[in-house]
mmCIF file of C-alpha atoms and ligand atoms in Angstrom:
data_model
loop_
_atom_site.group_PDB
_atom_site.id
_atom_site.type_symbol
_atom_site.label_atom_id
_atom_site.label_comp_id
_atom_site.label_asym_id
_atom_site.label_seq_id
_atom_site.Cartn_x
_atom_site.Cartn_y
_atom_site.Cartn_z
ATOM 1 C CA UNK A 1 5.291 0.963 -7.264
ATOM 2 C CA UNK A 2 7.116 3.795 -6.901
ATOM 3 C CA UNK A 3 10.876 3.195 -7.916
ATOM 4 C CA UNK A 4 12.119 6.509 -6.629
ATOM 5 C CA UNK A 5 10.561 6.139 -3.077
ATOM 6 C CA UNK A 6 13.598 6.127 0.107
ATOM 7 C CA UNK A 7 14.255 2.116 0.794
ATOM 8 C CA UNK A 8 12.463 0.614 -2.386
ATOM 9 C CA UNK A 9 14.386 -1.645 -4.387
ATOM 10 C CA UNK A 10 14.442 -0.319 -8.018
ATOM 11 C CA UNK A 11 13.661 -3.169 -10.382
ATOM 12 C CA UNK A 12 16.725 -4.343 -12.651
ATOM 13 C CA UNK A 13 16.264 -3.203 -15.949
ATOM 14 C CA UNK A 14 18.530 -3.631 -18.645
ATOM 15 C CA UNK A 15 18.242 -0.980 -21.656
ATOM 16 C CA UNK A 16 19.748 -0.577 -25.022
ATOM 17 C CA UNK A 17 21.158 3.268 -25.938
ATOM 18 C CA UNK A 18 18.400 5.395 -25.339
ATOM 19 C CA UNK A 19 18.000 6.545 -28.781
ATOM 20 C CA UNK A 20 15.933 6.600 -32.025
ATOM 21 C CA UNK A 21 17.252 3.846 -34.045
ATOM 22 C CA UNK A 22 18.702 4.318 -37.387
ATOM 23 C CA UNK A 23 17.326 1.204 -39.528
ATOM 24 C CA UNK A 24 13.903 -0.310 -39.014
ATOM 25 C CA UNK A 25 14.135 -4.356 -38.136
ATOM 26 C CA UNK A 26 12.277 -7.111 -39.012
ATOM 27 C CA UNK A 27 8.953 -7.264 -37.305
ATOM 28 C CA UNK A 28 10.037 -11.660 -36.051
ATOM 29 C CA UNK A 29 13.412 -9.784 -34.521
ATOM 30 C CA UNK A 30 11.197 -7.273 -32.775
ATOM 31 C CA UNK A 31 8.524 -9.370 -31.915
ATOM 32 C CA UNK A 32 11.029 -11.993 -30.379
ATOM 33 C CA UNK A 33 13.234 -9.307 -28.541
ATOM 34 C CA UNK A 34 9.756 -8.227 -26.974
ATOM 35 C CA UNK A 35 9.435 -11.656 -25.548
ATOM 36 C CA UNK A 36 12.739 -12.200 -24.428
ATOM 37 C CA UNK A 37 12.203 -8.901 -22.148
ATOM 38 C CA UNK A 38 9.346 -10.671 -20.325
ATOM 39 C CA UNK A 39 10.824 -13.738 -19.000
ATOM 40 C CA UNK A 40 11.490 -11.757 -15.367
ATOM 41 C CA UNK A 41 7.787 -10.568 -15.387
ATOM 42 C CA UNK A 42 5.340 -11.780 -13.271
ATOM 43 C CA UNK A 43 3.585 -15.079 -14.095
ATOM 44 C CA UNK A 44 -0.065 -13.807 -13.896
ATOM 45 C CA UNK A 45 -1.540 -17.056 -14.564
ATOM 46 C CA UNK A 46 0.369 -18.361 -11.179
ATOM 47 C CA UNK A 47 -2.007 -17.342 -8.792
ATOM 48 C CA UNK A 48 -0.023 -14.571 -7.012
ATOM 49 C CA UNK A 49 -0.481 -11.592 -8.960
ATOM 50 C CA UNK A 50 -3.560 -10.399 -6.988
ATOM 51 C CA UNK A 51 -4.895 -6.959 -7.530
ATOM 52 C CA UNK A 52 -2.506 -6.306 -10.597
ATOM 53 C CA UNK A 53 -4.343 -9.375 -12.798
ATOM 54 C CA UNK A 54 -7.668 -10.642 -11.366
ATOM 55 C CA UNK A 55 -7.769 -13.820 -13.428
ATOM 56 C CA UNK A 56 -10.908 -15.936 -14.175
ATOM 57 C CA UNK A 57 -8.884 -19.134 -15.061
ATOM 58 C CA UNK A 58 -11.385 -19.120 -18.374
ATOM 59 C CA UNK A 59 -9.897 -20.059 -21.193
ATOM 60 C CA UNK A 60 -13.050 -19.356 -23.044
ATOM 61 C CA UNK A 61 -13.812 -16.516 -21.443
ATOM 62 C CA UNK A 62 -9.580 -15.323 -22.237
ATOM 63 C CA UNK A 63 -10.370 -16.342 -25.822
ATOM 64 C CA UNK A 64 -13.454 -14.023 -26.389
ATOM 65 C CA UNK A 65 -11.671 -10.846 -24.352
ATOM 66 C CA UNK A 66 -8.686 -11.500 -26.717
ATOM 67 C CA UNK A 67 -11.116 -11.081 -30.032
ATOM 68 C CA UNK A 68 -12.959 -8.502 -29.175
ATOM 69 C CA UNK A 69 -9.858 -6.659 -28.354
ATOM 70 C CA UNK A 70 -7.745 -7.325 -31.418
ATOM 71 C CA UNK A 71 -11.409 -6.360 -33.094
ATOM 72 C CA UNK A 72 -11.735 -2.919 -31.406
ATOM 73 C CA UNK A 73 -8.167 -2.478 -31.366
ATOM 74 C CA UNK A 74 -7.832 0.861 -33.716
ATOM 75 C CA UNK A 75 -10.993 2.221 -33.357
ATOM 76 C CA UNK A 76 -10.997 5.654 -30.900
ATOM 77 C CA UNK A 77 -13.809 6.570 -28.445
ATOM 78 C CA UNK A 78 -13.281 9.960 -28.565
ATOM 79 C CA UNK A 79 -16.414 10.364 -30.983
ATOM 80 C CA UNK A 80 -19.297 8.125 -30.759
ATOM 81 C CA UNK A 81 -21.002 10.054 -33.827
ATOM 82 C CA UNK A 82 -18.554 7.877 -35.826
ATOM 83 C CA UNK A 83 -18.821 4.687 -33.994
ATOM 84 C CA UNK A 84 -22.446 3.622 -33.619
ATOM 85 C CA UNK A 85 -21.440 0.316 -32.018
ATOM 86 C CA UNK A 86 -19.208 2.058 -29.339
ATOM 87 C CA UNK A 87 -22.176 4.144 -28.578
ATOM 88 C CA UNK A 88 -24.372 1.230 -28.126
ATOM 89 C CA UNK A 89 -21.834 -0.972 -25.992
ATOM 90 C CA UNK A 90 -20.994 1.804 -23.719
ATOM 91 C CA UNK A 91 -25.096 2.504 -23.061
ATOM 92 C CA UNK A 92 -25.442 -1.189 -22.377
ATOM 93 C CA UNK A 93 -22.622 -1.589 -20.209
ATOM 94 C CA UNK A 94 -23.438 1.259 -18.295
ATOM 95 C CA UNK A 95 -26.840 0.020 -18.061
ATOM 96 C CA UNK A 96 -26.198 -3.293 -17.206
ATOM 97 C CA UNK A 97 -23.670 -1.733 -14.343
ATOM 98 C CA UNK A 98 -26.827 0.973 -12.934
ATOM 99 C CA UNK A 99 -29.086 -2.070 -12.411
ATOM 100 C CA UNK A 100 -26.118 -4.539 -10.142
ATOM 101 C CA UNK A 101 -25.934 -0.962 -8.295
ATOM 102 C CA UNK A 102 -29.919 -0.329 -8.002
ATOM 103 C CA UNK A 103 -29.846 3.089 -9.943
ATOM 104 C CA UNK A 104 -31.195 4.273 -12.510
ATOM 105 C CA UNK A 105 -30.110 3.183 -16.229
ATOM 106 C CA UNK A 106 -28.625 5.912 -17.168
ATOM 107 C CA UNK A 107 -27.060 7.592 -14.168
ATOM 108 C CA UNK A 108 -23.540 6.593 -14.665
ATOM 109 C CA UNK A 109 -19.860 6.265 -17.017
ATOM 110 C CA UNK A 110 -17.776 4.028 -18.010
ATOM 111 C CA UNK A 111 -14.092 5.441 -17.448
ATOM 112 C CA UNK A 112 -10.614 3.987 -17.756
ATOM 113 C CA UNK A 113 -10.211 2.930 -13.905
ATOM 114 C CA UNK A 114 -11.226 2.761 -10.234
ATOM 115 C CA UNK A 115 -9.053 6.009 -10.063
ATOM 116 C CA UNK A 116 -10.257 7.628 -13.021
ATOM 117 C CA UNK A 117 -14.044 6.531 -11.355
ATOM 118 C CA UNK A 118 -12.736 7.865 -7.847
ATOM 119 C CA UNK A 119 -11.155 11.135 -9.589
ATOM 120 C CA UNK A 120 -15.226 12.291 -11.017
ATOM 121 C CA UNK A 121 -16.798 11.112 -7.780
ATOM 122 C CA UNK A 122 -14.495 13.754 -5.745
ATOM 123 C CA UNK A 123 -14.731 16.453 -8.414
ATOM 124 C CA UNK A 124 -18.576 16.114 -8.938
ATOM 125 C CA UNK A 125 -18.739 16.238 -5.188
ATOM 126 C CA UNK A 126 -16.112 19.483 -4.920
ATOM 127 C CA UNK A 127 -18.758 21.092 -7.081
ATOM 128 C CA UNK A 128 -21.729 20.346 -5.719
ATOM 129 C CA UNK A 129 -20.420 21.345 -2.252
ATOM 130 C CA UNK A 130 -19.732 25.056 -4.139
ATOM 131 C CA UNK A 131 -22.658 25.501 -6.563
ATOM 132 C CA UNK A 132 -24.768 24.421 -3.944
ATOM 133 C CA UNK A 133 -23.585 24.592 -0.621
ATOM 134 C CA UNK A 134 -21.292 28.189 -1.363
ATOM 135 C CA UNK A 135 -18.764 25.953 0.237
ATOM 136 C CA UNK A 136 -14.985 27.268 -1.046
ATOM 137 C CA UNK A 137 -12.672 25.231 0.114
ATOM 138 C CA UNK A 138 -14.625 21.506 0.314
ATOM 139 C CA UNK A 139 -13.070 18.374 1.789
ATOM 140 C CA UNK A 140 -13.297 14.972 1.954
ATOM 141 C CA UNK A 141 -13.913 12.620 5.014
ATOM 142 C CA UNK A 142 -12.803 9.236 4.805
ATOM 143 C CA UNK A 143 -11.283 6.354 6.774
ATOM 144 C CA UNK A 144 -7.250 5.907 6.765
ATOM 145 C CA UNK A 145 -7.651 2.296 5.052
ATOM 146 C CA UNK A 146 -9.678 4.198 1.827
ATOM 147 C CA UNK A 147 -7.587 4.183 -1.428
ATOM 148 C CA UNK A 148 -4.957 6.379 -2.301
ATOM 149 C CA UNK A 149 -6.574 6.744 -5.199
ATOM 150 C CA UNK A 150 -9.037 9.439 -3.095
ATOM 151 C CA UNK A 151 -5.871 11.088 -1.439
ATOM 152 C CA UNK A 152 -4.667 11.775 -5.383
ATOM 153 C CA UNK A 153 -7.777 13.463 -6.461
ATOM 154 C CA UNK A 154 -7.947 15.553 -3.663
ATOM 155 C CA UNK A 155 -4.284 16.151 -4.454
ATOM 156 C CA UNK A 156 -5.300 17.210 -8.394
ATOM 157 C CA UNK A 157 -8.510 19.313 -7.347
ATOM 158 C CA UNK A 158 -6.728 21.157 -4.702
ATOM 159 C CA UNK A 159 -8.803 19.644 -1.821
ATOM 160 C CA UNK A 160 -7.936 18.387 1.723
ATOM 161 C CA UNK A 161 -8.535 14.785 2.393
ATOM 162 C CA UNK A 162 -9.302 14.162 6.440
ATOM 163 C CA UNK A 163 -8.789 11.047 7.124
ATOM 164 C CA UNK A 164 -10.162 9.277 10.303
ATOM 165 C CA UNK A 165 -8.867 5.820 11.862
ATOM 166 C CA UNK A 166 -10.151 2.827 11.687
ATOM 167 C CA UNK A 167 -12.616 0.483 14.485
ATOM 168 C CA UNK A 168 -10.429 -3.022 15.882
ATOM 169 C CA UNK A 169 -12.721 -4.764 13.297
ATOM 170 C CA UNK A 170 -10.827 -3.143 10.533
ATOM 171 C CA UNK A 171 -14.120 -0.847 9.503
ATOM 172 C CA UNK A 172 -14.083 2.545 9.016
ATOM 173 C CA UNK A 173 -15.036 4.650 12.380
ATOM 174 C CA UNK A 174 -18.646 6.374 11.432
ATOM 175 C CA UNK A 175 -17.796 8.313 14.863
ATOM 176 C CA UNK A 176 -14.686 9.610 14.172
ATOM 177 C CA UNK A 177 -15.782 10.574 10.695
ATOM 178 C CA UNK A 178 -18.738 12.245 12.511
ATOM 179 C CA UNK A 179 -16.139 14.041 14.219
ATOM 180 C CA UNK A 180 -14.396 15.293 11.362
ATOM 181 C CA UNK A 181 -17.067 16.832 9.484
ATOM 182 C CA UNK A 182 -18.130 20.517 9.441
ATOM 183 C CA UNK A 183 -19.578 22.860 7.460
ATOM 184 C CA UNK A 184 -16.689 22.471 4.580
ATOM 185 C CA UNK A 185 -17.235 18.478 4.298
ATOM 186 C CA UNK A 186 -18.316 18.174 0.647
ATOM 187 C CA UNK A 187 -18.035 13.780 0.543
ATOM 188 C CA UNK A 188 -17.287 11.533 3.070
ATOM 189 C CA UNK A 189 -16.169 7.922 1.451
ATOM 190 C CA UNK A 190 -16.601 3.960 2.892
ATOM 191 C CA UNK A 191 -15.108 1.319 1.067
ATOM 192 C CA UNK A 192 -17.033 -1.983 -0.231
ATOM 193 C CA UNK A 193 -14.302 -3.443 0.594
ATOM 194 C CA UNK A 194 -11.557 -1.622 1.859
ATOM 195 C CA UNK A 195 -8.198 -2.685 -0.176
ATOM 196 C CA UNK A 196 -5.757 -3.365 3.167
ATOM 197 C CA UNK A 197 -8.187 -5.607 4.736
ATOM 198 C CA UNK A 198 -10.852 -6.500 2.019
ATOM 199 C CA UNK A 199 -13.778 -5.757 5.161
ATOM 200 C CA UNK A 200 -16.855 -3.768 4.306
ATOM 201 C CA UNK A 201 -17.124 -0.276 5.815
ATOM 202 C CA UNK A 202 -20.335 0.542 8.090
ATOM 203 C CA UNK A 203 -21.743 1.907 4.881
ATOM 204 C CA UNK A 204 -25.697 2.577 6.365
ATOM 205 C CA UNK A 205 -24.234 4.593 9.163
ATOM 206 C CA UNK A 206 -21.749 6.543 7.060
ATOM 207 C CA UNK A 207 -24.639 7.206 4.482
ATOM 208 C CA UNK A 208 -27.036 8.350 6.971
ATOM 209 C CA UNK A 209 -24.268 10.575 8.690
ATOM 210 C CA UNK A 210 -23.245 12.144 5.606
ATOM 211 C CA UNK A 211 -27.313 12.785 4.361
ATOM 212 C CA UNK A 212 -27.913 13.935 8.206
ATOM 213 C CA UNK A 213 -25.760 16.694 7.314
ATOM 214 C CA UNK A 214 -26.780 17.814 3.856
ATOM 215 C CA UNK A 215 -23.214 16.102 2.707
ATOM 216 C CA UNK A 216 -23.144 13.746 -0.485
ATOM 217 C CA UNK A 217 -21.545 9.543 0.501
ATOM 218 C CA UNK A 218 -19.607 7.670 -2.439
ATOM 219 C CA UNK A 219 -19.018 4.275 -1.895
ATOM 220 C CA UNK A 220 -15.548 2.752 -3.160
ATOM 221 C CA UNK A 221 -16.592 -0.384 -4.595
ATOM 222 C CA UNK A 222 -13.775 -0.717 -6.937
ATOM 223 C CA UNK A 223 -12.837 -3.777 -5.907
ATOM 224 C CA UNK A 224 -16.498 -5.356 -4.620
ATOM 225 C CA UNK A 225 -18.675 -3.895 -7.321
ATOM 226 C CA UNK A 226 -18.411 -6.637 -9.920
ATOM 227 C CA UNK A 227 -18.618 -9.223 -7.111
ATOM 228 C CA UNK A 228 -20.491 -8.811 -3.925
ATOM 229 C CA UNK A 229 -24.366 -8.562 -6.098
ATOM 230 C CA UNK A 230 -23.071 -12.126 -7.449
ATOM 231 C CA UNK A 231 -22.000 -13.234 -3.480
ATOM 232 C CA UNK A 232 -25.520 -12.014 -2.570
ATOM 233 C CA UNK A 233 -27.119 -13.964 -5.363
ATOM 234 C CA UNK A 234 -25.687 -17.111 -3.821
ATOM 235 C CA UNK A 235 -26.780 -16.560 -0.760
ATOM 236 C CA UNK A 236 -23.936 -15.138 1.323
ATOM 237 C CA UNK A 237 -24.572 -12.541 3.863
ATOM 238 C CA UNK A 238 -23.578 -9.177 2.154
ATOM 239 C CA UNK A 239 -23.363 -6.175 4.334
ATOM 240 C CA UNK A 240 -25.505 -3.297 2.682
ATOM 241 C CA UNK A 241 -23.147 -1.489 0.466
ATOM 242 C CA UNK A 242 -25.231 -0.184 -2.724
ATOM 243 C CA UNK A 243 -28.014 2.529 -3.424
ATOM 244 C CA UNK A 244 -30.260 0.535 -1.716
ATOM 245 C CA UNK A 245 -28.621 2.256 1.162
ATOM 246 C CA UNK A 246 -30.344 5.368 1.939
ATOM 247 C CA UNK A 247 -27.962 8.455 2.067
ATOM 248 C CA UNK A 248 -25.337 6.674 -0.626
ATOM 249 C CA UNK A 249 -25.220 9.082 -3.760
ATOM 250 C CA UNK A 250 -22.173 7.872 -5.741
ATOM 251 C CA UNK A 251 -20.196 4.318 -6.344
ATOM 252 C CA UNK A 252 -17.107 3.264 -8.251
ATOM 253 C CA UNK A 253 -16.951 -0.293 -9.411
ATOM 254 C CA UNK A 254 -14.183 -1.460 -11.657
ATOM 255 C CA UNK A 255 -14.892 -3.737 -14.136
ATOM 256 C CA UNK A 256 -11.609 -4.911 -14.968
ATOM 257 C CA UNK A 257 -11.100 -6.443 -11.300
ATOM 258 C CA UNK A 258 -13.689 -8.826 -10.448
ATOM 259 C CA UNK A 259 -15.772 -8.087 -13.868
ATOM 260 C CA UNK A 260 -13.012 -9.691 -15.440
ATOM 261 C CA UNK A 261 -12.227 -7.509 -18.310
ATOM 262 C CA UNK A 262 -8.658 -6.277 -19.077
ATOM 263 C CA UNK A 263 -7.362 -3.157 -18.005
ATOM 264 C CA UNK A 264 -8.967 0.112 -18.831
ATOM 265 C CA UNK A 265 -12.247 -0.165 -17.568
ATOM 266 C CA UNK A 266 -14.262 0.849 -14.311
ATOM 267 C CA UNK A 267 -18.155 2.541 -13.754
ATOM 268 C CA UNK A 268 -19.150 5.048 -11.913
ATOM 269 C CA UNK A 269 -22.873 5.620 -10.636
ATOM 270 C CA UNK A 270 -25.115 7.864 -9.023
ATOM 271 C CA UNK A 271 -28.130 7.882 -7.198
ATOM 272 C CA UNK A 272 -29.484 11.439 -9.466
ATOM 273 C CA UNK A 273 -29.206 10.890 -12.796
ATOM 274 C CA UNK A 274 -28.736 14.563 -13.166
ATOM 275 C CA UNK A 275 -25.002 14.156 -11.792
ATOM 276 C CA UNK A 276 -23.600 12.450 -14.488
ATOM 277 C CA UNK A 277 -23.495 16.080 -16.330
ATOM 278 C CA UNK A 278 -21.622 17.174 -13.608
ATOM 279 C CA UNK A 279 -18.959 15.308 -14.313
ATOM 280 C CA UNK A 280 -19.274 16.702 -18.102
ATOM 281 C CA UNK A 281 -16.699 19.233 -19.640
ATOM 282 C CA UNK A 282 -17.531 21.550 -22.918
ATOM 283 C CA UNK A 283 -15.218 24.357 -24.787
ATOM 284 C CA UNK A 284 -17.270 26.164 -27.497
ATOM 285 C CA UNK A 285 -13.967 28.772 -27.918
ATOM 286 C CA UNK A 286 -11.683 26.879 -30.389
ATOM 287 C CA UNK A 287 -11.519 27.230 -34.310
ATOM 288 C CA UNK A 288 -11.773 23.177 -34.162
ATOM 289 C CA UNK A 289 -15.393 23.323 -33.262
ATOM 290 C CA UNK A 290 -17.659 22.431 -30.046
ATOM 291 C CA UNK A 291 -15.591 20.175 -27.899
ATOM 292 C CA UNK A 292 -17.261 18.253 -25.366
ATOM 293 C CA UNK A 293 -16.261 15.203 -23.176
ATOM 294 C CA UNK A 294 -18.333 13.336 -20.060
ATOM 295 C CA UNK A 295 -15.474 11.552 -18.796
ATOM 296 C CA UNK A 296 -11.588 12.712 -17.986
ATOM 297 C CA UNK A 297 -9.728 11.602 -21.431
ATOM 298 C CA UNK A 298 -9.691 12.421 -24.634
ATOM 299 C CA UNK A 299 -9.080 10.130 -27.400
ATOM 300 C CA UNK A 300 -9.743 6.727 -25.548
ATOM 301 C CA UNK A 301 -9.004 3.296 -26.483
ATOM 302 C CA UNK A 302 -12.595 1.467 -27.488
ATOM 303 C CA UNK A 303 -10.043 -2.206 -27.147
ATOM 304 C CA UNK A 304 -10.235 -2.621 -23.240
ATOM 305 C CA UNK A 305 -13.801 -2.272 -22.797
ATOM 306 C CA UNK A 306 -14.829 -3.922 -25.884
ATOM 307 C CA UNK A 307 -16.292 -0.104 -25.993
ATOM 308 C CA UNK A 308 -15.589 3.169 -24.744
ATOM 309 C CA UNK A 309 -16.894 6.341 -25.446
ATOM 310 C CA UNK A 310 -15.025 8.305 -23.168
ATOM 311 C CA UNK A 311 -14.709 11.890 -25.098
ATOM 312 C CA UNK A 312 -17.098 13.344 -27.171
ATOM 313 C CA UNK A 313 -15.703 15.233 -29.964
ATOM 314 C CA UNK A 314 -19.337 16.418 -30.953
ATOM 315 C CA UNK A 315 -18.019 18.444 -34.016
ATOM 316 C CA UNK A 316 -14.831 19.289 -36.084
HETATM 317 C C1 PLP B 401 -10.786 -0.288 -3.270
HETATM 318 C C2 PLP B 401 -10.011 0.251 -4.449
HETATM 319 N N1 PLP B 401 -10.273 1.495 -4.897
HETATM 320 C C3 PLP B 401 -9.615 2.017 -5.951
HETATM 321 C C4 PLP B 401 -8.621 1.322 -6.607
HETATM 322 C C5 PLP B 401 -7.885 1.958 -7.743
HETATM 323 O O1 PLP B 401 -8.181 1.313 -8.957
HETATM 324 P P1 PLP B 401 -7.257 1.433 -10.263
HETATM 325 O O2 PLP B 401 -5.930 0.852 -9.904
HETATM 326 O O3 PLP B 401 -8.028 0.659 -11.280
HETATM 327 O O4 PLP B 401 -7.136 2.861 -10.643
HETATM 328 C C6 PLP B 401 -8.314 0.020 -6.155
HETATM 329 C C7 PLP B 401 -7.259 -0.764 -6.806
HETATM 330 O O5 PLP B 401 -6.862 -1.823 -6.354
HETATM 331 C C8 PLP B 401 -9.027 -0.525 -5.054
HETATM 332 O O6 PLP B 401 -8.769 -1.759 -4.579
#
């Protein structure tokens, strides 16, 4: 929420002198004063705390998340030369993500978040458009109802987000978007589902639009990723919303909504293996030594995923 915005209401907070304190305390006093400050928080286990805890109602399930987090809980997944196990977690999540999604094994991340995800699918696209297109100033096509998450990269990597309405069935328009492309379109986005109304976009016509014209499609499945290949598996009727769609050539999918995990951890895919490096940074000109990192962050916390190996610090 944003506290500062005209009209919202600012949530009460009461604060003690905002200062270092002079005397440590005993860690009962601070541990109780911590839970005194969350009796006005939201009762997650209530059942009305949708889209900020998606929870399983597993007790089991909360039990093993809980170990494995206090177990990873210091450990940093900035270098997986030093953590073997990190290493091997993150290639078998990923993995196990690539083959829900129908790519290839390797052809994806794990990163801290659908926007995190979202934020590597528009930059990978912005530079594709110029290293291979020549285009300089890219966009980004997308229905109004598609995250703000897509609006905020655009925002960081200086791009312009067009944004097209939506159809009376609450689906993105593949005709408007049609009509918003030209020769500076670098992505144009559908949602699997769309947050506002939780309906699947027209995702084969916005693929085939977007390959029609040379132009790569990512496919927001933040919040279906983790759920609609289990909704197909028990028979539902799933719209088409993975690679199996022709033309699709990048998907988020965030693991700690409907995958259940706690916060900190979302995938993001591609149909070419190849663009995974894409997404890659590397610095060779600091006294420290070869820096090199695949995903946005740094140092990364290896807790929430039960791995992460989010920067590689390849040598010191
Ligand atoms: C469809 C969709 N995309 C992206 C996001 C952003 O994910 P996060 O809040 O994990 O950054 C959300 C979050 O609810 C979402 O529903």
């Amino acid at each position: 929420m944003d506290t500062d915005a005209p009209g919202t209401d600012r949530p009460t907070v009461t604060m003690a002198p905002l200062a270092m304190p002079a005397q440590g305390r005993p860690a009962t006093e601070v541990a109780s004063e911590l839970a005194s400050m969350r009796t006005g928080d939201l009762d997650w286990r209530g059942g009305r705390s949708f889209s900020l805890v998606y929870n399983p109602d597993d007790d089991e399930l909360e039990e093993l998340l809980e170990r494995v987090g206090a177990s990873f809980l210091h450990e940093n997944g900035l270098n997986p030369f030093k953590y073997p196990s990190l290493a091997r977690i993150e290639s078998e999540v990923v993995a196990a993500a690539m083959s829900l999604f129908h790519t290839s094994p390797k052809a994806g991340s794990v990163t801290s978040g659908g926007t995190e995800s979202l934020f590597l699918a528009v930059y990978t696209a912005r530079e594709h458009a110029r290293s291979e297109r020549g285009v300089t100033n890219p966009t980004v096509v997308a229905a109004d109802t598609v995250h703000p998450a897509v609006a905020k990269a655009c925002h960081y990597l200086g791009m312009e987000l067009i944004t097209t309405g939506h159809r009376d069935d609450l689906r993105a328009d593949p005709e408007a978007m049609a009509a918003a492309m030209d020769d500076r379109t670098a992505l144009v986005v559908g949602s699997a589902p769309c947050y506002p109304f939780g309906v699947v976009d027209p995702i084969p016509e916005i693929a085939a639009l977007a390959a029609s014209r040379g132009v790569l499609c990512h496919v927001d499945a933040c919040l279906g990723g983790w759920m609609l290949p289990w909704m197909e598996r028990l028979g539902r009727e799933v719209p088409p919303w993975d690679f199996r769609v022709e033309g699709v050539t990048s998907l988020s999918a965030d693991i700690h909504k409907y995958g259940y995990a706690f916060k900190g951890v979302s995938t993001i895919a591609y149909r070419d293996p190849a663009m995974v490096r894409r997404q890659w940074f590397l610095y060779d000109n600091w006294p420290g030594g070869l820096y090199g990192s695949p995903t946005t962050a740094g140092t990364r916390p290896a807790a929430a995923h039960g791995r992460s190996v989010g920067g590689h610090q390849l040598s010191r």
